[in-house]
Every structure is written in C-alpha cells, then in structure tokens.
Short mmCIF file of C-alpha atoms in Angstrom, two decimals:
data_model
loop_
_atom_site.label_atom_id
_atom_site.label_comp_id
_atom_site.label_asym_id
_atom_site.label_seq_id
_atom_site.Cartn_x
_atom_site.Cartn_y
_atom_site.Cartn_z
CA UNK A 1 -10.33 -13.89 24.67
CA UNK A 2 -6.71 -15.07 24.73
CA UNK A 3 -6.94 -15.62 28.57
CA UNK A 4 -10.04 -17.99 27.94
CA UNK A 5 -8.05 -19.90 25.37
CA UNK A 6 -5.06 -20.33 27.97
CA UNK A 7 -7.57 -21.29 30.65
CA UNK A 8 -8.95 -23.88 28.56
CA UNK A 9 -5.60 -25.42 27.63
CA UNK A 10 -4.86 -25.80 31.14
CA UNK A 11 -8.04 -27.22 31.84
CA UNK A 12 -7.09 -29.74 29.06
CA UNK A 13 -3.64 -30.50 30.35
CA UNK A 14 -4.90 -31.00 33.92
CA UNK A 15 -7.53 -33.46 32.44
CA UNK A 16 -5.13 -35.44 30.60
CA UNK A 17 -3.06 -35.75 33.62
CA UNK A 18 -5.83 -36.76 35.86
CA UNK A 19 -6.65 -39.41 33.17
CA UNK A 20 -2.78 -40.76 33.26
CA UNK A 21 -2.85 -40.89 36.89
CA UNK A 22 -6.30 -42.66 36.81
CA UNK A 23 -5.03 -45.33 34.10
CA UNK A 24 -1.70 -45.95 36.27
CA UNK A 25 -3.53 -46.35 39.33
CA UNK A 26 -5.65 -48.91 37.50
CA UNK A 27 -2.61 -50.57 36.25
CA UNK A 28 -0.86 -50.87 39.62
CA UNK A 29 -4.25 -52.50 41.16
CA UNK A 30 -4.16 -54.79 38.40
CA UNK A 31 -0.41 -55.69 38.76
CA UNK A 32 -0.69 -56.31 42.56
CA UNK A 33 -3.35 -58.76 42.23
CA UNK A 34 -1.43 -60.40 39.19
CA UNK A 35 -3.69 -59.71 36.44
CA UNK A 36 -1.06 -58.42 33.99
CA UNK A 37 -3.33 -58.42 31.06
CA UNK A 38 -5.59 -55.60 32.73
CA UNK A 39 -2.63 -53.79 33.66
CA UNK A 40 -1.23 -53.82 30.22
CA UNK A 41 -4.71 -52.68 28.86
CA UNK A 42 -4.64 -49.72 31.43
CA UNK A 43 -0.98 -48.61 30.34
CA UNK A 44 -1.90 -48.76 26.55
CA UNK A 45 -4.52 -46.08 27.47
CA UNK A 46 -2.06 -44.06 29.27
CA UNK A 47 0.75 -44.56 26.10
CA UNK A 48 -0.49 -42.11 23.74
CA UNK A 49 -0.08 -38.92 26.20
CA UNK A 50 2.60 -40.09 28.14
CA UNK A 51 5.26 -38.28 26.44
CA UNK A 52 3.68 -34.90 27.69
CA UNK A 53 3.49 -35.99 31.37
CA UNK A 54 6.31 -34.91 33.83
CA UNK A 55 9.35 -36.90 34.82
CA UNK A 56 7.82 -38.35 38.05
CA UNK A 57 4.30 -39.60 36.00
CA UNK A 58 6.95 -40.90 33.09
CA UNK A 59 9.20 -42.89 35.50
CA UNK A 60 6.17 -44.61 37.01
CA UNK A 61 4.57 -45.36 33.70
CA UNK A 62 7.62 -47.21 32.46
CA UNK A 63 7.98 -49.01 36.03
CA UNK A 64 4.73 -50.25 35.84
CA UNK A 65 4.79 -51.08 32.34
CA UNK A 66 7.90 -53.18 32.79
CA UNK A 67 6.26 -54.60 35.79
CA UNK A 68 3.07 -55.60 33.68
CA UNK A 69 5.34 -57.07 30.75
CA UNK A 70 7.56 -59.04 33.14
CA UNK A 71 4.49 -60.88 34.57
CA UNK A 72 6.44 -62.08 37.71
CA UNK A 73 8.66 -64.11 35.36
CA UNK A 74 6.22 -65.51 33.01
CA UNK A 75 6.88 -63.19 30.30
CA UNK A 76 7.51 -64.43 26.70
CA UNK A 77 11.15 -63.85 25.28
CA UNK A 78 9.63 -60.84 23.30
CA UNK A 79 7.75 -59.17 26.23
CA UNK A 80 10.84 -59.96 28.33
CA UNK A 81 12.94 -57.90 25.96
CA UNK A 82 10.27 -54.71 26.20
CA UNK A 83 10.06 -55.36 29.85
CA UNK A 84 14.08 -54.46 29.95
CA UNK A 85 13.47 -51.52 27.72
CA UNK A 86 10.71 -50.19 30.25
CA UNK A 87 12.92 -50.60 32.93
CA UNK A 88 15.92 -48.97 31.44
CA UNK A 89 13.82 -46.21 30.59
CA UNK A 90 12.97 -45.68 34.10
CA UNK A 91 16.88 -45.09 34.66
CA UNK A 92 16.80 -42.83 31.97
CA UNK A 93 14.30 -40.60 33.04
CA UNK A 94 15.24 -40.58 36.74
CA UNK A 95 18.88 -40.40 35.76
CA UNK A 96 21.51 -40.80 38.51
CA UNK A 97 19.77 -39.45 41.06
CA UNK A 98 18.37 -42.48 42.58
CA UNK A 99 14.68 -41.95 41.91
CA UNK A 100 11.90 -43.22 43.53
CA UNK A 101 11.96 -46.49 41.29
CA UNK A 102 15.69 -47.02 40.55
CA UNK A 103 16.17 -49.15 43.41
CA UNK A 104 13.00 -51.20 42.86
CA UNK A 105 14.13 -51.65 39.11
CA UNK A 106 17.63 -52.87 40.14
CA UNK A 107 15.85 -55.65 42.20
CA UNK A 108 13.32 -56.46 39.18
CA UNK A 109 16.34 -56.63 36.85
CA UNK A 110 18.33 -58.83 38.87
CA UNK A 111 15.25 -61.33 39.53
CA UNK A 112 14.71 -61.15 35.52
CA UNK A 113 18.45 -61.94 34.98
CA UNK A 114 18.21 -65.10 37.44
CA UNK A 115 15.05 -66.48 35.68
CA UNK A 116 16.56 -65.68 32.42
CA UNK A 117 20.00 -67.78 33.45
CA UNK A 118 17.78 -70.35 35.01
CA UNK A 119 15.53 -70.97 31.65
CA UNK A 120 18.90 -70.80 29.59
CA UNK A 121 20.58 -73.40 31.90
CA UNK A 122 17.44 -75.64 31.87
CA UNK A 123 17.20 -75.29 28.10
CA UNK A 124 21.02 -76.41 27.84
CA UNK A 125 20.63 -79.31 29.99
CA UNK A 126 17.62 -80.71 27.67
CA UNK A 127 19.80 -79.91 24.56
CA UNK A 128 17.62 -77.08 23.37
CA UNK A 129 20.37 -75.00 22.05
CA UNK A 130 18.54 -72.53 20.50
CA UNK A 131 16.48 -71.33 23.53
CA UNK A 132 19.51 -71.54 25.49
CA UNK A 133 21.51 -69.47 23.11
CA UNK A 134 19.06 -66.95 23.03
CA UNK A 135 18.79 -66.87 26.57
CA UNK A 136 22.16 -66.35 27.41
CA UNK A 137 22.72 -63.83 24.83
CA UNK A 138 19.59 -61.67 26.52
CA UNK A 139 21.14 -61.85 29.76
CA UNK A 140 24.46 -60.47 28.64
CA UNK A 141 22.68 -57.75 27.06
CA UNK A 142 20.71 -56.98 30.40
CA UNK A 143 23.93 -56.93 32.20
CA UNK A 144 26.76 -55.90 29.56
CA UNK A 145 29.33 -56.20 32.68
CA UNK A 146 29.00 -59.90 32.78
CA UNK A 147 30.65 -60.67 29.49
CA UNK A 148 30.73 -64.55 30.30
CA UNK A 149 27.19 -65.02 29.49
CA UNK A 150 27.87 -63.83 26.01
CA UNK A 151 30.75 -66.43 25.72
CA UNK A 152 28.04 -69.23 27.15
CA UNK A 153 25.97 -68.14 24.40
CA UNK A 154 28.90 -68.46 21.89
CA UNK A 155 29.68 -71.96 23.10
CA UNK A 156 26.03 -73.13 23.12
CA UNK A 157 25.39 -71.80 19.59
CA UNK A 158 28.41 -74.14 18.35
CA UNK A 159 26.73 -77.04 20.56
CA UNK A 160 23.87 -76.40 18.32
CA UNK A 161 25.87 -76.16 15.04
CA UNK A 162 24.59 -72.69 14.44
CA UNK A 163 28.04 -71.49 13.82
CA UNK A 164 26.90 -68.18 12.06
CA UNK A 165 25.50 -67.13 15.35
CA UNK A 166 28.54 -68.39 17.30
CA UNK A 167 30.93 -66.62 14.87
CA UNK A 168 29.27 -63.38 15.39
CA UNK A 169 29.32 -63.85 19.17
CA UNK A 170 33.19 -65.28 19.20
CA UNK A 171 33.94 -62.18 17.06
CA UNK A 172 32.26 -59.57 19.47
CA UNK A 173 34.14 -61.37 22.23
CA UNK A 174 37.58 -61.21 20.76
CA UNK A 175 37.01 -57.52 19.73
CA UNK A 176 36.26 -56.42 23.25
CA UNK A 177 39.52 -58.14 24.61
CA UNK A 178 37.63 -61.09 26.50
CA UNK A 179 39.68 -63.18 28.50
CA UNK A 180 37.33 -65.22 30.75
CA UNK A 181 40.08 -65.92 33.55
CA UNK A 182 38.30 -67.07 37.02
CA UNK A 183 39.85 -68.88 40.14
CA UNK A 184 38.77 -72.72 40.46
CA UNK A 185 38.56 -74.26 43.79
CA UNK A 186 39.43 -77.62 44.09
CA UNK A 187 40.03 -80.24 46.78
CA UNK A 188 40.48 -84.31 46.88
CA UNK A 189 37.49 -86.24 47.78
CA UNK A 190 38.38 -88.72 50.30
CA UNK A 191 35.75 -91.34 48.87
CA UNK A 192 36.54 -91.30 45.30
CA UNK A 193 40.43 -90.19 45.73
CA UNK A 194 39.46 -87.66 42.67
CA UNK A 195 39.78 -83.88 42.85
CA UNK A 196 36.56 -82.10 42.64
CA UNK A 197 35.73 -78.45 41.71
CA UNK A 198 33.76 -76.23 44.17
CA UNK A 199 31.32 -73.25 43.25
CA UNK A 200 33.36 -71.11 45.62
CA UNK A 201 36.05 -71.05 48.29
CA UNK A 202 33.62 -71.15 51.33
CA UNK A 203 32.07 -74.53 50.02
CA UNK A 204 35.77 -75.92 49.60
CA UNK A 205 36.85 -74.93 53.13
CA UNK A 206 33.49 -76.23 54.61
CA UNK A 207 34.26 -79.82 52.94
CA UNK A 208 37.86 -79.61 53.98
CA UNK A 209 36.77 -78.62 57.66
CA UNK A 210 34.14 -81.52 57.68
CA UNK A 211 36.89 -84.15 57.06
CA UNK A 212 35.41 -85.10 53.42
CA UNK A 213 37.96 -83.81 51.22
CA UNK A 214 41.50 -83.20 51.60
CA UNK A 215 44.61 -81.16 49.57
CA UNK A 216 42.76 -78.07 49.14
CA UNK A 217 43.92 -75.76 46.08
CA UNK A 218 43.14 -73.04 44.00
CA UNK A 219 44.37 -71.84 40.44
CA UNK A 220 43.77 -69.33 37.98
CA UNK A 221 42.22 -70.93 34.95
CA UNK A 222 43.91 -70.10 31.70
CA UNK A 223 42.67 -67.13 29.31
CA UNK A 224 39.94 -67.90 26.83
CA UNK A 225 41.14 -65.77 24.14
CA UNK A 226 42.98 -68.43 22.37
CA UNK A 227 40.15 -70.77 22.43
CA UNK A 228 37.83 -67.85 21.09
CA UNK A 229 40.47 -67.11 18.10
CA UNK A 230 40.90 -71.00 17.48
CA UNK A 231 37.10 -71.53 17.16
CA UNK A 232 36.63 -68.46 14.96
CA UNK A 233 39.38 -70.06 12.73
CA UNK A 234 37.86 -73.49 12.94
CA UNK A 235 34.69 -71.96 12.04
CA UNK A 236 35.92 -70.01 8.83
CA UNK A 237 37.73 -73.45 7.94
CA UNK A 238 34.44 -75.49 8.35
CA UNK A 239 32.89 -72.77 5.94
CA UNK A 240 35.47 -73.53 3.42
CA UNK A 241 37.38 -70.06 4.01
CA UNK A 242 40.90 -71.16 4.95
CA UNK A 243 42.39 -67.66 3.93
CA UNK A 244 40.16 -66.18 6.88
CA UNK A 245 41.24 -68.68 9.29
CA UNK A 246 44.61 -68.19 8.42
CA UNK A 247 44.08 -64.44 8.95
CA UNK A 248 42.54 -64.71 12.27
CA UNK A 249 45.26 -66.73 13.64
CA UNK A 250 48.21 -64.53 12.03
CA UNK A 251 46.55 -61.37 13.73
CA UNK A 252 45.75 -63.04 16.86
CA UNK A 253 49.58 -64.16 17.12
CA UNK A 254 50.98 -60.78 16.03
CA UNK A 255 49.33 -59.25 19.34
CA UNK A 256 50.20 -61.72 21.44
CA UNK A 257 53.45 -63.31 20.27
CA UNK A 258 54.27 -64.79 23.60
CA UNK A 259 50.93 -66.69 24.09
CA UNK A 260 51.00 -70.38 24.37
CA UNK A 261 47.87 -71.26 23.98
CA UNK A 262 47.40 -69.12 20.71
CA UNK A 263 50.55 -71.17 19.62
CA UNK A 264 48.80 -74.27 20.31
CA UNK A 265 45.40 -72.93 18.86
CA UNK A 266 47.48 -72.07 15.50
CA UNK A 267 48.78 -75.48 15.59
CA UNK A 268 45.57 -76.89 15.51
CA UNK A 269 44.08 -74.62 12.94
CA UNK A 270 47.00 -75.76 10.69
CA UNK A 271 46.49 -79.57 11.19
CA UNK A 272 42.71 -79.04 10.52
CA UNK A 273 43.96 -77.16 7.07
CA UNK A 274 46.32 -80.25 6.27
CA UNK A 275 49.29 -78.45 6.88
CA UNK A 276 51.17 -81.25 8.66
CA UNK A 277 54.68 -79.94 8.55
CA UNK A 278 53.83 -76.60 9.75
CA UNK A 279 52.01 -78.25 12.66
CA UNK A 280 55.18 -80.12 13.62
CA UNK A 281 57.12 -76.87 13.35
CA UNK A 282 54.51 -75.21 15.72
CA UNK A 283 54.46 -78.07 18.36
CA UNK A 284 58.26 -78.10 18.35
CA UNK A 285 57.96 -74.20 19.07
CA UNK A 286 55.73 -74.93 21.79
CA UNK A 287 57.71 -77.44 23.67
CA UNK A 288 60.76 -74.94 23.71
CA UNK A 289 58.81 -72.16 25.39
CA UNK A 290 57.55 -74.26 28.25
CA UNK A 291 59.35 -77.55 28.60
CA UNK A 292 58.79 -78.21 32.17
CA UNK A 293 54.74 -77.93 31.74
CA UNK A 294 53.54 -81.49 32.26
CA UNK A 295 49.90 -80.11 31.16
CA UNK A 296 51.36 -78.81 27.85
CA UNK A 297 53.26 -81.94 27.10
CA UNK A 298 49.98 -84.15 27.64
CA UNK A 299 47.89 -81.73 25.43
CA UNK A 300 50.76 -81.93 22.76
CA UNK A 301 50.39 -85.70 23.10
CA UNK A 302 46.57 -85.40 22.34
CA UNK A 303 47.02 -83.07 19.42
CA UNK A 304 49.79 -85.69 17.92
CA UNK A 305 47.80 -88.71 18.57
CA UNK A 306 44.86 -86.88 16.64
CA UNK A 307 47.28 -86.34 13.95
CA UNK A 308 48.17 -90.06 13.72
CA UNK A 309 51.64 -89.23 14.79
CA UNK A 310 51.77 -92.31 17.28
CA UNK A 311 55.55 -92.02 18.27
CA UNK A 312 55.54 -88.10 18.73
CA UNK A 313 52.29 -88.64 20.98
CA UNK A 314 54.16 -91.26 23.02
CA UNK A 315 56.97 -88.97 23.51
CA UNK A 316 55.32 -86.34 24.83
CA UNK A 317 52.61 -88.55 27.09
CA UNK A 318 55.81 -89.84 28.63
CA UNK A 319 57.40 -86.47 29.12
CA UNK A 320 53.96 -85.45 30.87
CA UNK A 321 54.57 -88.59 33.28
CA UNK A 322 58.11 -87.61 34.12
CA UNK A 323 57.15 -84.17 34.77
CA UNK A 324 54.18 -85.17 36.98
CA UNK A 325 54.11 -88.86 38.05
CA UNK A 326 50.50 -88.36 39.44
CA UNK A 327 48.93 -87.42 35.98
CA UNK A 328 46.41 -89.97 35.66
CA UNK A 329 45.20 -88.92 32.16
CA UNK A 330 48.79 -89.20 30.74
CA UNK A 331 48.98 -92.81 31.58
CA UNK A 332 45.57 -93.67 30.57
CA UNK A 333 46.20 -91.98 27.10
CA UNK A 334 49.31 -93.83 26.71
CA UNK A 335 47.62 -97.21 27.46
CA UNK A 336 45.07 -96.12 24.58
CA UNK A 337 47.62 -95.07 22.48
CA UNK A 338 49.60 -98.60 22.60
CA UNK A 339 46.18 -100.59 22.30
CA UNK A 340 45.42 -98.64 19.49
CA UNK A 341 48.08 -100.47 17.35
CA UNK A 342 46.32 -103.61 18.00
CA UNK A 343 44.12 -103.14 14.81
CA UNK A 344 47.25 -103.30 12.66
CA UNK A 345 48.08 -106.39 14.06
CA UNK A 346 44.76 -107.85 13.63
CA UNK A 347 44.23 -106.65 10.04
CA UNK A 348 47.64 -108.37 9.11
CA UNK A 349 46.47 -111.61 10.94
CA UNK A 350 43.24 -111.75 9.16
CA UNK A 351 44.91 -111.11 5.78
CA UNK A 352 47.10 -114.17 6.21
CA UNK A 353 46.72 -117.82 4.10
CA UNK A 354 46.96 -121.10 5.52
CA UNK A 355 50.38 -121.87 4.31
CA UNK A 356 53.31 -122.87 6.91
CA UNK A 357 55.10 -119.61 6.23
CA UNK A 358 51.76 -117.79 7.09
CA UNK A 359 51.39 -119.79 10.22
CA UNK A 360 54.79 -118.63 11.35
CA UNK A 361 53.79 -114.99 10.67
CA UNK A 362 50.58 -115.49 12.52
CA UNK A 363 52.46 -116.96 15.53
CA UNK A 364 54.85 -113.73 15.18
CA UNK A 365 51.97 -111.25 15.07
CA UNK A 366 50.03 -113.11 18.17
CA UNK A 367 53.41 -112.71 20.07
CA UNK A 368 53.61 -108.90 19.02
CA UNK A 369 50.13 -108.68 20.11
CA UNK A 370 50.72 -110.04 23.57
CA UNK A 371 53.77 -107.72 23.75
CA UNK A 372 51.36 -104.88 23.17
CA UNK A 373 49.28 -105.91 26.03
CA UNK A 374 52.21 -106.43 28.41
CA UNK A 375 53.18 -102.85 27.35
CA UNK A 376 49.87 -101.34 28.31
CA UNK A 377 49.49 -103.14 31.59
CA UNK A 378 51.58 -100.90 33.82
CA UNK A 379 49.82 -97.87 32.23
CA UNK A 380 46.35 -99.21 33.12
CA UNK A 381 47.31 -100.10 36.42
CA UNK A 382 48.82 -96.90 37.21
CA UNK A 383 45.65 -95.00 36.13
CA UNK A 384 43.47 -97.09 38.05
CA UNK A 385 45.47 -96.52 41.10
CA UNK A 386 45.33 -92.73 40.72
CA UNK A 387 41.69 -92.98 39.69
CA UNK A 388 40.18 -96.21 41.26
CA UNK A 389 36.74 -95.37 39.96
CA UNK A 390 37.64 -95.46 36.30
CA UNK A 391 35.66 -98.10 35.43
CA UNK A 392 36.56 -98.07 31.36
CA UNK A 393 40.30 -98.53 32.62
CA UNK A 394 39.20 -101.38 35.15
CA UNK A 395 37.29 -103.12 31.97
CA UNK A 396 40.18 -102.77 29.75
CA UNK A 397 42.60 -104.41 32.37
CA UNK A 398 39.95 -107.41 32.88
CA UNK A 399 40.00 -108.09 29.05
CA UNK A 400 43.74 -107.66 28.98
CA UNK A 401 43.95 -110.35 31.76
CA UNK A 402 41.71 -112.67 30.22
CA UNK A 403 43.63 -112.45 26.73
CA UNK A 404 46.89 -113.21 28.40
CA UNK A 405 45.43 -115.89 30.62
CA UNK A 406 46.45 -114.06 33.95
CA UNK A 407 43.24 -115.69 35.64
CA UNK A 408 43.58 -114.53 39.27
CA UNK A 409 44.25 -110.77 38.10
CA UNK A 410 41.40 -111.41 35.73
CA UNK A 411 39.14 -112.50 38.46
CA UNK A 412 40.05 -109.61 40.87
CA UNK A 413 39.51 -107.00 38.21
CA UNK A 414 36.19 -108.69 37.11
CA UNK A 415 35.08 -108.33 40.85
CA UNK A 416 36.42 -104.95 40.80
CA UNK A 417 34.23 -104.05 37.52
CA UNK A 418 31.21 -105.35 39.00
CA UNK A 419 31.55 -103.02 42.12
CA UNK A 420 32.22 -100.07 40.15
CA UNK A 421 29.25 -100.61 37.98
CA UNK A 422 26.84 -101.33 40.80
CA UNK A 423 28.05 -98.29 42.58
CA UNK A 424 29.22 -99.72 45.62
#
C-alpha cells in the first residue's frame, strides 16, 4: 500500500513538472512573437507550482517572466520594477556560477537601464520632473554602483520643487559618502572662441586633430559633497527648520574642517538665515584658505553681490581678474554690478523738483550716471573680446554708446548685435 502511495506521488510530481515545462514553452513562444500578454498568462498558470520546481526550471521561469514584463521596453513603471525583480531572482537561483540565463539577464538589464535613462532624460527635457525623478531613482536601484543616478534624481526633484523627495535622496547620498568627482575634457572652439565640454577624451582629441578646436584641457570636477550638504540645509531652511539646517552644516564641517566648498556652503546657509555678520566672517576665512584661487574669488563676489555687499563684491571680482586676466565672467559681473547702481541714481533724479537747486542736483546726478557708464565700458568691452558671441554684453554696450552719444561705436556695435542675433 505504501508503495502505491509513493508511486502516486511520483506521478503527481511528474505531471506538475510536465505541466510547468509546457506552460514555460508556451510563454517562450509567445515572447518570441512579441505576444507578451499571452506570455504573462502562461506564466501565471505556472506560478502556483514553481516553488516546487528544480533550480533550472525556476531560473527559466523568472527569466521568461522578466522578459514578458519588460515587453521589449514598452513596460509600465510598475511592470519594469517587477521585471527587475524577476531578473534578480534568476541571479539568486543560479548563484555565482554563471548559469544558463545569467549572461542574457545582464544584457537585458543593461538594455532596460539604457531605456530607463533615455526616458528619464526625455522627461527632464520636457519639464516632467516627477517622471524624470522616478526614472533616475529606478536606474540607481537597478544599478546601485552608479550613484550618480541618485544624484540626478535628487537634483531633478529640486527642479520639480519636490523638496521632501530631494531631501530623502540627498541625505542618502550624504550618508553613503557620495562625492561625484569626474574628469572633464574641454577644448576651445576656433569658431566661437569659447571653451566647450566633450563627453569623453576621444571626441575631444578628434576635434583637436580635425583642427576645429585648440587648447585641450582636462580637469577633475569639484566634489559634490559640499553642494549636497548645502542643499540639505537649504531645504531645512525652506521648511522653516533653521536648527536642522545649522546642525547639518555643523556636522559636515566637523568631519571636513579643511573643505573649502563646505565653508562656502556654510556661508551661503548663514546668509539665507539672515546672519550677515557670520556670513562675512566665513567669507573672510575662505579667502585666507586659498587666496590665489581666481574661481573662489569670483564665487565670493557672486555671493557678496547677492548679499547686496556691492563694494565687497567689487573687491572679489577685481581679485579674480588680477589672478586670471582671461576670466570673462568676472569682467561681465563687474560691469553688471557697476550698472546695478544706476537705479539708485534714477530714483534720486525722479524724486527731484523743478527748483534751481534741484536742477543743479539733477545735472550732478546726470554726470554721475555718465561716469557709471564710462566705468562699465572697459569691463564690457573685455567681456566681448573674451566671449565674442555674448549678445547680452554687446546689447548693453550698444545702449551705453548710444546714451553717451558715441555715434561711431554705437553704429559698429549695433551691426554686431544684428549679426549675432541673425546667427551669422
């Protein structure tokens, strides 16, 4: 009697095994013809008994399920997640022995990742920040070694003003010690005279060899850790939680006391919290740490200008120019800073009456305005010399030449503006 029971059970197991194989064959055929709905149906029939199958059959089941769900890249977000889970199960079942499906799974996961990144980038370009954020996060979860995708997700969430999500991602990046340092390859375009960034060293070198570019350079980008901590702090500030913002900066600075980027970030945070005196102290500390850094002096100028410290900003821009006479943005910002004082003069002029004394004040203010324009001209002219296609600088110069009755220069600059705007 016992033998009969054993035989009966053996027959049952064989029947189940045969049924599974049949359903998996049906799913495989459906996938090959692109009929993913039928493939899913066949796999659903096999699902209930797959737990009792051997590892080879399990691996095949999860491999086919992943393919059916992925549907050659047409999968929904939910199915994409499930497809990744299924492919991960293949690796789990086959282990590290490079089983029958492992290599194919790796190829498919690579395709899925590329599809996901393409969709995420397209969503970003169309300002669909929610979809882009979700896509970049999924890409990171699919390929955890590529931490830059989580950084993209955090940045995109900020663009979409989803600060809760961006805070979560930034804190995750901070906790894993993400730095995001990469190598940039640049060369100067002969046509525009401007430095251009290339995707890789090969493309840059080909352009130099072809003669379209000169002055090839490569440099390491700055660590993004300071930016990440700063953004964490700024999100806390926007949430009205200054204590958390200060704590985030304090912790980061204590761990990296010599990090200049963090020092500048802390100055930014103090400024956002309205602590102008502390902001000024930190700025002075930054300049003593690296006094010969033109880019630092420029950035300090930008921050000082944002804090309405006009004289301080001028000092920093002048230092940046002295350290690097080819720093076009420093010249441009210096001109913008000088011209920003024009509003105060206009306000004073508009407030005057019609008395003789007021007429005299008006003429004095008119002279001040003219002197302001004359001071800005050399900075704008140098900007345009260093960046010949800077149409905004050209327009500003054109208007200043007109206001100062510099007819010949006005006509020449007007022609240049028209040329730049026409794209010739």
